[in-house]
Coordinates of C-alpha atoms in Angstrom, one line a residue:
E380 CA -5.6 51.3 -49.1
W381 CA -4.9 47.8 -49.5
S382 CA -3.1 46.7 -46.3
R383 CA -5.9 48.3 -44.2
I384 CA -8.3 46.5 -45.5
E385 CA -6.7 43.5 -46.0
P386 CA -3.7 43.7 -43.1
E387 CA -3.4 39.9 -43.6
A388 CA -3.7 37.8 -46.8
G389 CA -7.1 36.9 -46.7
K390 CA -8.3 38.1 -43.7
F391 CA -10.5 42.0 -44.0
N392 CA -10.9 44.4 -41.5
S393 CA -14.1 45.4 -41.0
A394 CA -13.4 48.4 -39.0
A395 CA -11.5 50.1 -41.7
I396 CA -14.0 49.3 -44.1
A397 CA -16.6 50.7 -41.7
H398 CA -14.5 53.8 -41.8
Y399 CA -14.2 54.3 -45.1
R400 CA -17.8 54.0 -45.2
D401 CA -18.4 56.9 -43.2
E402 CA -16.0 59.1 -44.9
I403 CA -17.5 58.3 -48.2
S404 CA -21.2 58.8 -46.8
R405 CA -19.9 62.6 -45.7
L406 CA -18.5 63.4 -49.1
L407 CA -21.6 62.1 -50.8
A408 CA -23.8 64.3 -48.1
T409 CA -21.8 67.4 -49.1
G410 CA -22.0 66.7 -53.2
I411 CA -18.9 65.3 -53.7
R412 CA -18.9 62.2 -56.0
P413 CA -15.7 60.0 -55.0
L414 CA -13.3 58.4 -57.4
V415 CA -11.6 55.4 -55.4
T416 CA -8.4 54.5 -56.1
L417 CA -7.9 50.8 -55.1
H418 CA -4.0 50.7 -55.4
H419 CA -1.7 54.2 -55.1
F420 CA 1.8 52.8 -54.5
S421 CA 1.6 50.8 -51.1
N422 CA 1.4 47.5 -50.7
P423 CA 0.5 45.2 -47.9
L424 CA 3.7 43.5 -46.0
W425 CA 2.4 40.2 -47.2
L426 CA 2.2 40.8 -50.2
E427 CA 5.7 42.3 -50.4
D428 CA 7.2 39.9 -48.3
R429 CA 5.9 37.3 -51.5
G430 CA 7.7 39.4 -53.8
A431 CA 4.8 42.0 -54.6
W432 CA 4.0 42.8 -58.0
L433 CA 6.6 40.2 -59.6
N434 CA 4.7 37.5 -57.9
P435 CA 2.5 36.0 -60.5
K436 CA -0.4 35.4 -58.3
A437 CA -0.4 39.3 -57.6
G438 CA -3.2 39.7 -59.5
D439 CA -5.0 36.9 -57.5
W440 CA -5.0 38.5 -54.4
F441 CA -5.3 41.8 -56.3
E442 CA -8.7 40.3 -57.6
R443 CA -10.1 39.0 -54.2
Y444 CA -8.7 42.5 -52.4
V445 CA -10.9 44.4 -55.3
A446 CA -13.8 42.5 -55.0
Y447 CA -14.0 42.5 -51.0
T448 CA -13.8 46.4 -51.7
A449 CA -16.7 46.5 -54.0
E450 CA -19.0 44.7 -52.3
Q451 CA -18.7 46.7 -49.3
L452 CA -18.5 50.2 -51.0
G453 CA -20.1 49.8 -54.1
D454 CA -23.3 50.7 -52.9
L455 CA -21.7 54.3 -52.3
V456 CA -19.1 54.6 -55.2
S457 CA -19.7 54.0 -58.6
D458 CA -16.5 55.5 -59.9
W459 CA -13.1 53.7 -59.6
I460 CA -9.4 53.6 -60.6
T461 CA -7.8 50.5 -60.4
I462 CA -4.1 51.3 -60.0
N463 CA -2.6 55.0 -59.9
E464 CA 0.6 55.3 -62.1
P465 CA 1.9 51.7 -62.3
N466 CA 4.6 53.3 -64.4
V467 CA 6.0 55.3 -61.7
Y468 CA 5.6 52.8 -59.2
L469 CA 8.0 50.3 -61.3
T470 CA 10.5 52.9 -62.2
F471 CA 11.0 54.2 -58.7
G472 CA 11.2 50.7 -57.3
Y473 CA 13.2 48.7 -59.8
I474 CA 15.2 51.0 -61.8
A475 CA 16.2 54.2 -60.0
G476 CA 15.7 52.3 -56.2
I477 CA 14.8 55.4 -54.5
W478 CA 11.2 53.7 -53.5
P479 CA 10.8 50.3 -52.2
P480 CA 11.9 47.8 -52.6
G481 CA 15.0 49.8 -53.3
K482 CA 16.3 47.7 -56.3
Q483 CA 18.4 49.5 -59.3
N484 CA 18.1 48.6 -63.1
R485 CA 16.6 45.5 -63.0
M486 CA 14.8 46.3 -66.2
I487 CA 13.3 42.3 -66.3
D488 CA 12.0 42.8 -62.8
Y489 CA 10.4 45.8 -64.4
F490 CA 8.8 44.3 -67.3
K491 CA 7.8 41.3 -65.3
G492 CA 5.6 43.8 -62.9
A493 CA 4.2 45.7 -65.7
R494 CA 2.7 42.6 -67.0
N495 CA 1.4 41.3 -63.7
M496 CA -0.4 45.0 -63.0
I497 CA -1.6 45.1 -66.5
L498 CA -3.2 41.7 -66.2
A499 CA -4.3 42.6 -62.7
H500 CA -6.1 46.0 -63.8
I501 CA -8.2 43.9 -66.4
R502 CA -9.2 41.3 -64.1
A503 CA -10.2 44.0 -61.4
Y504 CA -12.3 46.4 -64.2
R505 CA -14.4 43.0 -64.8
T506 CA -14.7 42.7 -61.6
L507 CA -16.0 46.1 -60.4
H508 CA -18.3 45.9 -63.3
A509 CA -19.2 42.4 -62.0
V510 CA -20.0 42.8 -58.3
R511 CA -22.1 46.4 -59.1
E512 CA -24.1 44.9 -61.8
R513 CA -25.4 42.2 -59.6
M514 CA -26.0 45.1 -57.2
G515 CA -28.2 46.6 -60.1
R516 CA -26.1 49.4 -60.8
S517 CA -25.3 50.5 -64.2
D518 CA -23.4 53.3 -63.9
T519 CA -19.9 51.9 -63.4
Q520 CA -16.5 54.3 -64.4
V521 CA -13.5 52.1 -64.2
G522 CA -10.2 53.7 -65.3
V523 CA -6.7 54.2 -64.7
A524 CA -4.5 57.1 -63.4
Y525 CA -1.5 57.1 -65.8
H526 CA 1.4 59.2 -65.3
L527 CA 2.4 60.4 -68.9
R528 CA 5.2 63.0 -69.4
I529 CA 6.3 64.7 -72.9
F530 CA 9.2 63.3 -74.3
E531 CA 11.3 66.0 -76.5
P532 CA 14.3 65.5 -78.9
K533 CA 16.1 68.3 -76.9
R534 CA 17.7 69.2 -80.4
G535 CA 15.4 67.1 -83.1
R536 CA 18.3 65.0 -83.8
W537 CA 17.4 61.2 -85.5
R538 CA 19.1 59.6 -82.3
E539 CA 17.1 61.8 -79.6
K540 CA 14.3 61.1 -81.5
R541 CA 14.7 57.3 -81.3
S542 CA 15.3 57.7 -77.4
A543 CA 12.4 59.7 -76.9
A544 CA 10.0 57.1 -78.3
L545 CA 11.4 54.3 -76.6
H546 CA 11.2 56.5 -73.0
E547 CA 7.4 56.7 -74.6
R548 CA 6.9 53.1 -75.5
L549 CA 8.3 51.3 -72.9
F550 CA 7.3 54.0 -69.5
Q551 CA 3.8 54.6 -70.8
E552 CA 2.6 53.1 -74.1
I553 CA 2.9 49.8 -72.6
F554 CA 0.8 50.2 -69.6
I555 CA -2.0 52.2 -72.2
H556 CA -2.2 49.6 -74.5
G557 CA -2.2 46.5 -72.0
M558 CA -4.8 48.2 -69.3
G559 CA -6.6 50.1 -72.1
E560 CA -6.7 47.3 -74.9
G561 CA -5.5 44.1 -73.5
I562 CA -2.7 43.8 -75.6
L563 CA 0.7 43.3 -74.1
L564 CA 3.4 45.1 -75.8
P565 CA 7.1 43.4 -75.7
P566 CA 9.4 43.0 -73.9
A567 CA 6.6 43.0 -71.2
G568 CA 4.5 40.1 -73.5
I569 CA 3.1 39.5 -76.4
G570 CA -0.6 39.0 -77.8
A571 CA -3.5 39.3 -75.4
P572 CA -3.8 36.7 -72.8
L573 CA -7.2 38.0 -71.2
G574 CA -8.3 39.1 -74.9
R575 CA -8.6 42.3 -76.6
G576 CA -11.1 44.7 -75.6
R577 CA -11.8 48.1 -74.1
Y578 CA -10.8 47.9 -70.0
Q579 CA -11.1 51.1 -69.8
D580 CA -14.5 53.7 -69.5
F581 CA -12.3 57.1 -68.8
F582 CA -8.9 57.8 -70.0
G583 CA -7.1 59.2 -66.5
I584 CA -4.1 61.6 -67.1
N585 CA -1.7 62.3 -64.4
Y586 CA 0.4 65.0 -66.0
Y587 CA 3.5 67.3 -64.4
S588 CA 6.0 68.2 -66.8
R589 CA 7.8 67.3 -70.1
D590 CA 11.2 66.1 -70.8
M591 CA 14.5 67.0 -73.2
V592 CA 16.0 63.8 -74.1
S593 CA 19.7 63.9 -75.3
A594 CA 21.4 60.7 -77.2
R595 CA 23.5 58.2 -75.0
L596 CA 25.3 55.1 -75.9
N597 CA 23.9 53.1 -72.8
P598 CA 20.9 50.8 -72.9
L599 CA 20.4 51.2 -69.2
T600 CA 18.8 54.8 -70.0
L601 CA 17.4 53.7 -73.1
F602 CA 19.8 55.5 -74.9
G603 CA 18.9 58.9 -73.8
S604 CA 19.6 61.2 -70.8
L605 CA 16.7 63.3 -70.0
S606 CA 17.0 67.0 -68.7
V607 CA 14.7 70.5 -68.4
K608 CA 14.6 72.9 -71.2
E609 CA 17.2 75.7 -71.1
G610 CA 15.7 79.0 -69.8
A611 CA 12.4 77.1 -68.5
A612 CA 10.4 78.0 -65.7
V613 CA 10.6 75.2 -63.0
N614 CA 9.4 74.3 -60.1
D615 CA 10.4 73.4 -56.4
L616 CA 11.4 70.4 -57.9
G617 CA 13.3 71.4 -61.0
W618 CA 10.3 70.2 -63.0
E619 CA 9.7 72.4 -66.3
I620 CA 6.2 74.2 -65.9
Y621 CA 4.7 73.3 -69.7
P622 CA 1.5 74.1 -69.3
E623 CA 0.9 73.0 -73.4
G624 CA 1.6 69.6 -72.5
L625 CA -1.5 68.8 -71.1
F626 CA -3.3 70.1 -74.3
R627 CA -1.2 67.6 -75.9
L628 CA -1.8 64.6 -73.9
C629 CA -5.4 65.0 -73.9
K630 CA -5.6 65.8 -77.8
K631 CA -3.6 62.4 -78.4
Y632 CA -5.2 60.3 -76.0
Y633 CA -8.7 61.3 -77.3
R634 CA -8.4 60.8 -81.0
R635 CA -7.1 57.4 -80.0
Y636 CA -9.8 56.4 -78.0
R637 CA -12.6 58.7 -78.0
I638 CA -13.8 58.0 -74.1
P639 CA -14.2 60.5 -71.7
I640 CA -11.1 62.3 -70.0
Y641 CA -10.6 62.6 -66.3
I642 CA -7.3 64.8 -65.7
T643 CA -6.4 62.9 -62.2
E644 CA -3.7 65.0 -61.5
N645 CA -2.2 68.6 -61.9
G646 CA -0.7 70.2 -59.7
T647 CA 3.3 71.8 -58.6
C648 CA 5.3 72.1 -55.5
D649 CA 5.5 75.9 -54.5
A650 CA 6.3 76.3 -50.6
R651 CA 6.6 79.9 -51.1
D652 CA 3.2 79.5 -53.3
A653 CA 4.9 82.2 -55.7
F654 CA 3.4 80.6 -58.8
R655 CA 1.0 77.9 -58.0
T656 CA -2.0 80.7 -58.9
R657 CA -0.4 81.0 -62.5
Y658 CA 0.3 77.3 -62.8
I659 CA -3.4 77.0 -62.2
Y660 CA -5.2 79.4 -64.3
D661 CA -2.6 78.0 -67.2
H662 CA -2.9 74.4 -67.0
L663 CA -6.9 75.3 -67.0
A664 CA -6.3 77.0 -69.9
Q665 CA -5.0 74.3 -71.5
V666 CA -8.3 71.8 -70.5
N667 CA -10.3 75.0 -71.8
R668 CA -8.8 74.9 -75.0
A669 CA -9.2 71.2 -75.5
I670 CA -12.8 71.3 -74.4
E671 CA -13.1 73.9 -77.0
T672 CA -11.4 71.8 -79.8
G673 CA -14.2 68.9 -78.8
I674 CA -12.2 66.7 -76.6
D675 CA -14.5 65.4 -73.9
I676 CA -12.6 66.6 -70.8
Q677 CA -15.4 65.9 -67.8
R678 CA -13.1 66.1 -64.5
Y679 CA -9.9 67.8 -63.4
Y680 CA -8.6 66.8 -60.0
H681 CA -5.8 69.1 -58.5
W682 CA -3.2 67.5 -56.8
T683 CA -3.2 68.3 -54.3
L684 CA -5.6 69.7 -51.4
M685 CA -2.9 69.7 -48.9
D686 CA 0.7 69.5 -48.5
N687 CA 1.6 65.9 -48.2
F688 CA 4.2 63.1 -48.0
E689 CA 6.1 62.7 -50.9
W690 CA 7.9 59.0 -51.2
A691 CA 11.3 60.7 -51.9
E692 CA 11.0 64.1 -51.2
G693 CA 9.0 63.6 -47.5
L694 CA 7.6 67.0 -46.5
S695 CA 10.0 69.1 -48.6
A696 CA 7.8 69.1 -51.7
R697 CA 4.6 71.4 -50.8
F698 CA 1.9 70.6 -53.5
G699 CA -0.8 71.7 -51.2
L700 CA -3.5 74.5 -52.1
I701 CA -3.6 74.8 -47.9
E702 CA -0.6 75.0 -46.1
V703 CA 0.0 72.3 -43.6
D704 CA 2.2 73.0 -40.3
F705 CA 3.4 69.6 -39.3
A706 CA 4.6 70.0 -36.2
T707 CA 1.2 71.7 -35.1
Q708 CA -1.2 70.2 -37.8
Q709 CA -2.6 74.1 -38.5
R710 CA -3.8 74.3 -42.1
T711 CA -3.7 77.3 -44.0
I712 CA -5.5 78.3 -47.2
R713 CA -3.2 79.5 -49.7
S714 CA -3.9 82.3 -51.8
S715 CA -3.5 79.4 -54.7
G716 CA -6.2 77.8 -52.8
Q717 CA -8.3 80.9 -52.4
F718 CA -7.5 81.4 -56.2
Y719 CA -8.9 77.7 -57.3
G720 CA -11.9 77.5 -54.7
E721 CA -13.1 80.7 -56.3
I722 CA -12.6 79.3 -59.9
C723 CA -15.1 76.2 -58.4
K724 CA -17.5 78.5 -57.1
E725 CA -17.5 80.4 -60.3
G726 CA -17.5 77.6 -62.9
G727 CA -14.8 79.3 -64.7
V728 CA -12.0 82.8 -64.1
T729 CA -14.0 86.3 -64.0
D730 CA -12.5 89.7 -64.8
E731 CA -12.3 90.6 -61.2
M732 CA -10.4 87.4 -60.2
L733 CA -8.2 88.5 -62.8
Q734 CA -7.8 91.4 -61.4
Q735 CA -7.3 90.7 -57.8
Y736 CA -4.8 87.8 -58.3
F737 CA -2.7 89.0 -61.9
T738 CA -2.1 92.6 -61.1
G739 CA -0.6 95.1 -58.8

C-alpha cells in the first residue's frame, strides 16, 4: 500500500517494508507464491493533495515508489501487478463521484488520469524488470489487473451497438492498448510517447458481470444506459451472474495477445451463501472450457478470501469465502469456502463433491 511505504513524499517507511517482508516470507514458507499489487485504488494523502493521478508528475512519483519497493522486496517477489482496475478508479472518482475525490461527469479529468496511469504503468513495468535483472533474477512477471465487462446491446439495434462499442472502448480498450502496447487511443492521447512494445507479461482479468446497453441521446452517458438482462440471476448488489462472459473475455484477449491469462479477480457477494457455490462451479467450468480450447489460463484468484470493505458499499457486500463478524472479528468458513478449498485440494470437482454440494 503506497501510503504505508511512502507516507511522505520521498520518505520511506522501513517498518512497513519489514512487515511486508515478514508476511511474504510466511506465504513463501507455506508454498504460496505472492502476486503483489502496487496500486489498488488508495493514494498517499500527499499525492491526493497534489491532484493525485491528474498531476502530470504522478508517473515520476509512482516510479520512485515502485523502484524502492522492488529493491526492498524483489528478492522475494517475482510477480507484480502495477495498477489494479485503473478504469474503475477513474470512473468512480471522476464520473460517478462515489469514490474520492467525489467528482462527477469530469470526462476531461478521466482521460487525463487515464493517460497518466497508462504511462506510469509502462515506466513501472520497465523499472520492475530492471531492478530484478540487477539482482540476477530473470523470472519477473508484470501485468495489469483490468476490470473487464461484457457490454451487450439490449435489443441489437444499431444505436445500442454504437453505445456498447463506445463503452468498451472508453472503459476498457484505451487502458488495454495503452498499458499493454504503449499506444494511446483518443481521447486519452495519440501515438506512443514511451514507444510501442509489449508491456505486460500476462493478461490480468477481473471479471464480475455484463451490462445490457440501451440507447440514449446523452453524451455524458456515452449515448446509452446500462441495465441488467431481464429475468437474469443477480447477486446481492444486483449484478447479473453471467459465467459465459469469463470465457468470452479470455478467448478474445488470448487471441489478441497470445500471452498467459491470469484471472486476477472473480467472485460474488452473497450474504446468505445461497448461490456462491454454484457461482464458483459455473465460472470455473468456463475456465476449464477455455483451457480445453487451447487458451493458456495459468491462474485463478477468487475474490475474496474474507468479507472485505467495499469502497462504496462498505461492509454490506459480502464477497468472502470466509464470513467475518466485524463486531468480534470471528471468522467462519462458509460452505462455498469449503467447496472451493476442496477444489484446490483435489485439482478439480469430483463426483463426491457434486453429490455433497448440489444434491439434496
